Amino acid sequence: MVVGAAQERQRTGLKVLITGAAGQLGTDLVRLLSDQPHHQAVALSRADLDVGDRDAVLAATTTLQPDLIVHAAAWTAVDACESDPDRAWRVNALGCRYVAEGARLTGAHLVAVSTDYVFDGSSSRPYTEWDRTGPASVYGRSKLGGETEVFGLVPEATVVRTSWVCGPHGSNMVKTILRLAAGGGPLRFVDDQHGCPTFTVDLAAMLLHLGASRRPGLFHVTNQGATTWFGFARDVIRAAGLDPAMVEPIATADLDPPRPAPRPVNSVLDNAALRLGGIPLLAHYREPLEQTVKVLTS
Ligand SMILES: NC(=O)c1ccc[n+]([C@@H]2O[C@H](COP(=O)([O-])OP(=O)(O)OC[C@H]3O[C@@H](n4cnc5c(N)ncnc54)[C@H](OP(=O)(O)O)[C@@H]3O)[C@@H](O)[C@H]2O)c1
């Protein structure tokens, strides 16, 4: 019965409101929806809708009456969050409160995006959705606050934690690595932070799938395969047809200057809720990486 209703909604089409629509994930969400014309995307960038403005969020949601809200807006400048925590709390935690209020008022299903940085990184194994959180940075704390807001107001919402997000739009590590490589190298990347690179094209498809089927709960969604930033930089260089030996490993302690926000040493996310729920996992990250590098270097 539930599956039938979900299939019907996917077939007849959804009005999907996307916050943060000009960001790297938001842009690919909008592109994905434009390839599925039975759905209607309402793309709201920060210029269109400041999610920290309650009146504006409630006005937008009640006027637009979406079926689904994908909340991709966030203040993602992890280091800058350390020196302006109020902005981080306003956008990442209160923003979630207001968007959740809008979803509750209109009956739209809410998919909110969160982060691997809700964990302190001390675990020796990948984190499941049921592991204890313990964010070490302002960004991580503010995003965890957002999760609490979402589930407090809309218990049937979907919250998706992802990690190391990359794609063809906006700024990300793939672009940084390619830019540095163009300068000739050597490139130095840390080899003691472990995570799962995740590409917007695959993440967007899973968000839409979970949202269209109104699948409630917390999900870890990453591309498969864990690496370090050093390992990832080598993969990027290799995908660009360059010599991976130009990348050298360093320790986080050797970063000069040190970065203001602490990063988890291990933020590998076990996609346990997908895996055990019988939902196909995203591809290994090297697949979308190849495609993305091709797009960025052609
Ligand atoms: N990037 C990662 O590595 C990563 C890792 C884990 C989880 N995530 C999560 O994934 C989601 C998407 O991130 P992303 O990589 O697409 O980041 P992004 O490229 O920085 O996109 C976020 C968008 O939100 C916008 N925004 C900032 N403040 C806003 C406000 N007050 N109101 C409305 N929009 C606002 C930004 O606009 P401006 O650019 O104009 O400020 C930007 O367009 C976020 O929830 C993020 O926390 C990201």
Short mmCIF file of C-alpha atoms and ligand atoms in Angstrom, two decimals:
data_model
loop_
_atom_site.label_atom_id
_atom_site.label_comp_id
_atom_site.label_asym_id
_atom_site.label_seq_id
_atom_site.Cartn_x
_atom_site.Cartn_y
_atom_site.Cartn_z
CA MET A 1 0.00 0.00 0.00
CA VAL A 2 2.67 2.47 1.05
CA VAL A 3 4.82 1.62 -1.95
CA GLY A 4 1.84 2.07 -4.26
CA ALA A 5 1.13 5.55 -2.93
CA ALA A 6 4.78 6.51 -3.31
CA GLN A 7 4.89 5.22 -6.88
CA GLU A 8 1.74 7.18 -7.67
CA ARG A 9 3.28 10.39 -6.31
CA GLN A 10 6.48 9.82 -8.29
CA ARG A 11 4.45 9.17 -11.44
CA THR A 12 2.09 12.11 -11.19
CA GLY A 13 4.81 14.48 -10.14
CA LEU A 14 5.75 16.57 -7.15
CA LYS A 15 6.24 20.24 -6.52
CA VAL A 16 9.68 20.26 -4.90
CA LEU A 17 10.93 23.32 -3.05
CA ILE A 18 14.72 23.43 -2.79
CA THR A 19 16.47 25.75 -0.33
CA GLY A 20 20.09 26.71 -0.97
CA ALA A 21 19.37 26.05 -4.65
CA ALA A 22 22.50 27.85 -5.88
CA GLY A 23 24.85 25.67 -3.80
CA GLN A 24 26.67 22.64 -5.16
CA LEU A 25 24.01 20.15 -4.05
CA GLY A 26 21.09 22.52 -4.72
CA THR A 27 22.24 23.09 -8.30
CA ASP A 28 22.35 19.36 -9.05
CA LEU A 29 18.97 18.81 -7.39
CA VAL A 30 17.45 21.41 -9.70
CA ARG A 31 19.16 19.82 -12.72
CA LEU A 32 17.93 16.37 -11.76
CA LEU A 33 14.36 17.64 -11.47
CA SER A 34 14.58 19.46 -14.79
CA ASP A 35 15.35 16.04 -16.37
CA GLN A 36 12.08 14.72 -14.89
CA PRO A 37 9.52 17.16 -16.24
CA HIS A 38 6.58 15.57 -14.41
CA HIS A 39 8.14 17.06 -11.26
CA GLN A 40 8.23 20.81 -10.71
CA ALA A 41 11.28 22.37 -9.05
CA VAL A 42 10.93 25.59 -7.10
CA ALA A 43 14.56 26.64 -6.71
CA LEU A 44 15.20 29.19 -3.97
CA SER A 45 18.74 30.47 -3.54
CA ARG A 46 19.88 32.50 -0.54
CA ALA A 47 19.00 35.65 -2.49
CA ASP A 48 15.43 34.36 -2.88
CA LEU A 49 14.98 32.98 0.62
CA ASP A 50 17.07 33.47 3.75
CA VAL A 51 16.26 30.39 5.80
CA GLY A 52 17.15 32.28 8.98
CA ASP A 53 14.19 34.62 8.38
CA ARG A 54 11.15 32.90 9.91
CA ASP A 55 8.55 35.16 8.32
CA ALA A 56 10.10 34.70 4.89
CA VAL A 57 10.30 30.90 5.25
CA LEU A 58 6.69 30.59 6.42
CA ALA A 59 5.47 32.96 3.70
CA ALA A 60 7.34 31.03 0.99
CA THR A 61 6.15 27.62 2.12
CA THR A 62 2.52 28.57 2.66
CA THR A 63 2.36 30.47 -0.64
CA LEU A 64 4.10 27.79 -2.70
CA GLN A 65 2.44 24.77 -1.02
CA PRO A 66 5.13 22.25 -2.06
CA ASP A 67 4.68 18.48 -1.79
CA LEU A 68 8.32 18.05 -0.84
CA ILE A 69 10.96 20.35 0.63
CA VAL A 70 14.62 19.48 0.19
CA HIS A 71 16.49 21.67 2.62
CA ALA A 72 19.98 21.98 1.12
CA ALA A 73 20.80 25.47 2.47
CA ALA A 74 23.47 25.73 5.13
CA TRP A 75 26.39 27.86 6.15
CA THR A 76 29.08 25.34 5.16
CA ALA A 77 32.22 27.44 5.79
CA VAL A 78 33.45 25.11 8.53
CA ASP A 79 36.38 27.27 9.68
CA ALA A 80 34.48 30.56 9.47
CA CYS A 81 31.74 29.10 11.68
CA GLU A 82 34.28 28.99 14.55
CA SER A 83 34.60 32.77 14.58
CA ASP A 84 30.90 33.55 13.98
CA PRO A 85 28.92 30.92 15.91
CA ASP A 86 25.78 33.06 15.99
CA ARG A 87 25.59 33.00 12.21
CA ALA A 88 26.14 29.24 12.24
CA TRP A 89 23.33 28.69 14.78
CA ARG A 90 21.00 31.07 12.95
CA VAL A 91 21.41 29.44 9.54
CA ASN A 92 22.09 25.80 10.40
CA ALA A 93 19.91 25.26 13.47
CA LEU A 94 17.21 27.95 13.43
CA GLY A 95 17.00 27.67 9.64
CA CYS A 96 16.04 24.01 10.12
CA ARG A 97 13.47 25.02 12.74
CA TYR A 98 11.78 27.46 10.37
CA VAL A 99 11.84 25.11 7.37
CA ALA A 100 10.42 22.35 9.57
CA GLU A 101 7.66 24.69 10.71
CA GLY A 102 6.89 25.44 7.07
CA ALA A 103 6.74 21.73 6.27
CA ARG A 104 4.46 21.07 9.23
CA LEU A 105 2.11 23.92 8.28
CA THR A 106 1.77 22.79 4.68
CA GLY A 107 2.00 19.01 5.05
CA ALA A 108 5.02 18.89 2.74
CA HIS A 109 7.45 16.07 3.35
CA LEU A 110 10.81 17.42 4.55
CA VAL A 111 14.23 16.09 3.61
CA ALA A 112 16.97 17.94 5.51
CA VAL A 113 20.67 17.46 4.82
CA SER A 114 23.17 17.08 7.65
CA THR A 115 26.81 16.15 8.04
CA ASP A 116 29.41 13.62 9.16
CA TYR A 117 30.86 16.39 11.35
CA VAL A 118 28.22 15.59 14.01
CA PHE A 119 30.68 12.86 15.12
CA ASP A 120 33.87 13.40 17.10
CA GLY A 121 35.79 10.89 14.98
CA SER A 122 37.13 8.80 17.86
CA SER A 123 35.46 5.57 16.73
CA SER A 124 37.67 2.94 15.12
CA ARG A 125 34.84 1.80 12.83
CA PRO A 126 32.37 3.51 10.46
CA TYR A 127 29.54 5.38 12.20
CA THR A 128 25.98 4.10 11.95
CA GLU A 129 22.87 6.24 12.35
CA TRP A 130 22.57 4.92 15.93
CA ASP A 131 26.03 5.89 17.12
CA ARG A 132 26.44 8.63 19.68
CA THR A 133 27.14 12.07 18.24
CA GLY A 134 29.71 14.47 19.66
CA PRO A 135 30.55 17.30 17.29
CA ALA A 136 33.90 18.99 17.88
CA SER A 137 33.28 22.14 15.78
CA VAL A 138 30.74 24.97 15.79
CA TYR A 139 29.62 23.87 12.34
CA GLY A 140 29.04 20.30 13.56
CA ARG A 141 27.18 21.48 16.67
CA SER A 142 24.98 23.82 14.67
CA LYS A 143 24.13 21.10 12.15
CA LEU A 144 23.30 18.66 14.96
CA GLY A 145 21.07 21.40 16.38
CA GLY A 146 19.36 21.47 12.99
CA GLU A 147 18.72 17.71 13.14
CA THR A 148 17.15 18.10 16.58
CA GLU A 149 14.93 20.91 15.33
CA VAL A 150 13.75 18.90 12.35
CA PHE A 151 12.82 15.76 14.28
CA GLY A 152 11.37 17.80 17.15
CA LEU A 153 8.91 19.57 14.88
CA VAL A 154 8.37 16.97 12.16
CA PRO A 155 8.99 13.47 13.51
CA GLU A 156 8.22 11.90 10.14
CA ALA A 157 10.88 13.97 8.33
CA THR A 158 13.89 12.49 6.55
CA VAL A 159 17.33 13.62 7.73
CA VAL A 160 20.26 12.61 5.55
CA ARG A 161 23.81 12.84 6.83
CA THR A 162 26.40 12.97 4.10
CA SER A 163 30.12 13.72 3.83
CA TRP A 164 32.90 15.29 1.75
CA VAL A 165 30.45 16.66 -0.86
CA CYS A 166 31.82 17.32 -4.35
CA GLY A 167 30.35 18.03 -7.76
CA PRO A 168 30.72 20.12 -10.86
CA HIS A 169 29.19 23.28 -9.32
CA GLY A 170 30.46 25.51 -6.53
CA SER A 171 33.72 25.09 -4.69
CA ASN A 172 34.94 21.74 -3.42
CA MET A 173 38.04 19.62 -2.98
CA VAL A 174 38.05 18.17 -6.51
CA LYS A 175 38.27 21.66 -7.96
CA THR A 176 40.91 22.70 -5.43
CA ILE A 177 43.06 19.66 -6.23
CA LEU A 178 42.79 20.24 -10.00
CA ARG A 179 43.67 23.92 -9.57
CA LEU A 180 46.72 23.12 -7.43
CA ALA A 181 47.80 20.41 -9.87
CA ALA A 182 47.68 22.92 -12.72
CA GLY A 183 50.28 24.88 -10.75
CA GLY A 184 52.63 21.91 -11.01
CA GLY A 185 52.76 20.52 -7.45
CA PRO A 186 53.92 19.05 -5.20
CA LEU A 187 50.56 18.87 -3.45
CA ARG A 188 50.35 18.01 0.24
CA PHE A 189 47.18 16.52 1.72
CA VAL A 190 46.46 15.05 5.11
CA ASP A 191 46.56 11.28 5.39
CA ASP A 192 45.03 10.98 8.85
CA GLN A 193 41.41 12.10 8.25
CA HIS A 194 39.19 9.34 6.92
CA GLY A 195 35.85 9.83 5.16
CA CYS A 196 33.67 9.04 2.16
CA PRO A 197 33.69 11.45 -0.79
CA THR A 198 30.12 11.96 -2.02
CA PHE A 199 29.08 13.37 -5.36
CA THR A 200 26.11 15.67 -5.74
CA VAL A 201 24.66 13.87 -8.74
CA ASP A 202 24.26 10.62 -6.78
CA LEU A 203 23.29 12.29 -3.51
CA ALA A 204 20.58 14.36 -5.24
CA ALA A 205 19.02 11.23 -6.73
CA MET A 206 18.87 9.51 -3.33
CA LEU A 207 17.39 12.60 -1.65
CA LEU A 208 14.67 12.72 -4.26
CA HIS A 209 14.02 8.99 -3.91
CA LEU A 210 13.71 9.16 -0.12
CA GLY A 211 11.64 12.33 -0.30
CA ALA A 212 9.23 11.13 -2.98
CA SER A 213 8.58 7.98 -0.99
CA ARG A 214 8.22 10.06 2.21
CA ARG A 215 10.64 7.72 3.93
CA PRO A 216 10.98 8.92 7.53
CA GLY A 217 14.05 8.75 9.75
CA LEU A 218 17.78 9.29 9.79
CA PHE A 219 19.91 8.01 6.90
CA HIS A 220 23.63 8.06 6.23
CA VAL A 221 24.03 8.58 2.48
CA THR A 222 27.49 8.64 0.91
CA ASN A 223 29.17 7.24 -2.13
CA GLN A 224 30.81 3.95 -1.20
CA GLY A 225 34.53 3.73 -0.50
CA ALA A 226 36.46 5.37 2.30
CA THR A 227 39.74 7.19 1.89
CA THR A 228 41.84 10.03 3.29
CA TRP A 229 42.22 13.46 1.72
CA PHE A 230 45.66 12.30 0.52
CA GLY A 231 44.15 9.16 -1.05
CA PHE A 232 41.36 11.20 -2.61
CA ALA A 233 43.78 13.77 -4.04
CA ARG A 234 45.71 10.92 -5.69
CA ASP A 235 42.47 9.57 -7.15
CA VAL A 236 41.57 13.00 -8.54
CA ILE A 237 45.01 13.43 -10.08
CA ARG A 238 44.87 9.93 -11.57
CA ALA A 239 41.40 10.62 -13.01
CA ALA A 240 42.80 13.76 -14.64
CA GLY A 241 45.51 11.69 -16.33
CA LEU A 242 48.31 13.21 -14.26
CA ASP A 243 51.01 11.60 -12.11
CA PRO A 244 49.64 10.77 -8.63
CA ALA A 245 53.19 10.87 -7.27
CA MET A 246 52.86 14.68 -7.25
CA VAL A 247 50.66 14.27 -4.12
CA GLU A 248 52.48 13.86 -0.80
CA PRO A 249 50.95 12.79 2.54
CA ILE A 250 51.17 15.00 5.61
CA ALA A 251 49.64 14.81 9.10
CA THR A 252 46.89 17.17 10.26
CA ALA A 253 49.34 18.38 12.93
CA ASP A 254 51.67 19.55 10.13
CA LEU A 255 49.10 21.90 8.52
CA ASP A 256 50.55 25.39 8.49
CA PRO A 257 48.68 27.43 9.58
CA PRO A 258 46.49 24.99 11.53
CA ARG A 259 42.80 25.16 10.60
CA PRO A 260 40.50 26.84 13.13
CA ALA A 261 37.88 24.06 13.20
CA PRO A 262 38.85 20.56 14.34
CA ARG A 263 37.90 17.82 11.87
CA PRO A 264 36.99 14.27 12.89
CA VAL A 265 39.84 11.83 12.31
CA ASN A 266 37.27 9.24 11.26
CA SER A 267 33.98 10.35 9.76
CA VAL A 268 33.31 7.32 7.61
CA LEU A 269 29.53 6.84 7.54
CA ASP A 270 28.14 3.33 7.43
CA ASN A 271 25.00 3.68 5.28
CA ALA A 272 23.37 1.18 7.60
CA ALA A 273 19.76 2.35 7.32
CA LEU A 274 19.89 2.08 3.52
CA ARG A 275 21.89 -1.16 3.55
CA LEU A 276 19.71 -2.96 6.08
CA GLY A 277 16.52 -1.44 4.65
CA GLY A 278 17.17 -2.98 1.24
CA ILE A 279 17.74 0.34 -0.55
CA PRO A 280 20.56 0.14 -3.12
CA LEU A 281 23.66 2.04 -1.99
CA LEU A 282 25.32 4.75 -4.04
CA ALA A 283 28.18 3.75 -6.34
CA HIS A 284 31.84 3.76 -5.32
CA TYR A 285 33.06 7.35 -5.34
CA ARG A 286 35.57 6.68 -8.14
CA GLU A 287 32.68 6.32 -10.65
CA PRO A 288 31.19 9.82 -10.26
CA LEU A 289 34.71 11.19 -9.71
CA GLU A 290 35.72 10.06 -13.22
CA GLN A 291 32.65 11.75 -14.70
CA THR A 292 33.13 14.94 -12.70
CA VAL A 293 36.81 15.28 -13.61
CA LYS A 294 35.89 14.71 -17.25
CA VAL A 295 33.32 17.54 -17.07
CA LEU A 296 35.69 19.87 -15.23
CA THR A 297 38.67 19.28 -17.53
CA SER A 298 36.91 19.18 -20.91
N1 LIG B 1 30.15 20.50 1.43
C1 LIG B 1 30.36 19.40 2.17
O1 LIG B 1 31.46 18.82 2.15
C2 LIG B 1 29.26 18.85 3.03
C3 LIG B 1 29.55 17.73 3.84
C4 LIG B 1 28.51 17.20 4.62
C5 LIG B 1 27.25 17.77 4.60
N2 LIG B 1 27.03 18.87 3.81
C6 LIG B 1 25.68 19.46 3.84
O2 LIG B 1 25.14 19.31 2.54
C7 LIG B 1 24.23 20.39 2.28
C8 LIG B 1 24.58 21.04 0.96
O3 LIG B 1 25.90 21.56 1.03
P1 LIG B 1 26.69 22.07 -0.22
O4 LIG B 1 27.94 21.28 -0.30
O5 LIG B 1 25.79 22.17 -1.41
O6 LIG B 1 27.08 23.51 0.30
P2 LIG B 1 27.10 24.91 -0.48
O7 LIG B 1 27.61 24.71 -1.86
O8 LIG B 1 27.81 25.84 0.44
O9 LIG B 1 25.56 25.27 -0.58
C9 LIG B 1 24.84 25.78 0.51
C10 LIG B 1 23.98 26.89 -0.01
O10 LIG B 1 23.25 27.43 1.09
C11 LIG B 1 23.23 28.83 0.92
N3 LIG B 1 22.98 29.54 2.17
C12 LIG B 1 23.85 29.96 3.11
N4 LIG B 1 23.21 30.66 4.06
C13 LIG B 1 21.89 30.68 3.72
C14 LIG B 1 20.74 31.27 4.28
N5 LIG B 1 20.79 31.98 5.41
N6 LIG B 1 19.57 31.10 3.64
C15 LIG B 1 19.49 30.38 2.48
N7 LIG B 1 20.56 29.83 1.88
C16 LIG B 1 21.74 29.97 2.50
C17 LIG B 1 24.58 29.17 0.35
O11 LIG B 1 24.53 30.44 -0.26
P3 LIG B 1 25.86 31.36 -0.34
O12 LIG B 1 26.89 30.53 -1.05
O13 LIG B 1 25.38 32.55 -1.05
O14 LIG B 1 26.24 31.63 1.09
C18 LIG B 1 24.78 28.03 -0.64
O15 LIG B 1 24.27 28.35 -1.92
C19 LIG B 1 24.34 21.31 3.50
O16 LIG B 1 23.33 20.99 4.42
C20 LIG B 1 25.67 20.95 4.12
O17 LIG B 1 25.72 21.22 5.50
C21 LIG B 1 27.99 19.41 3.02
#
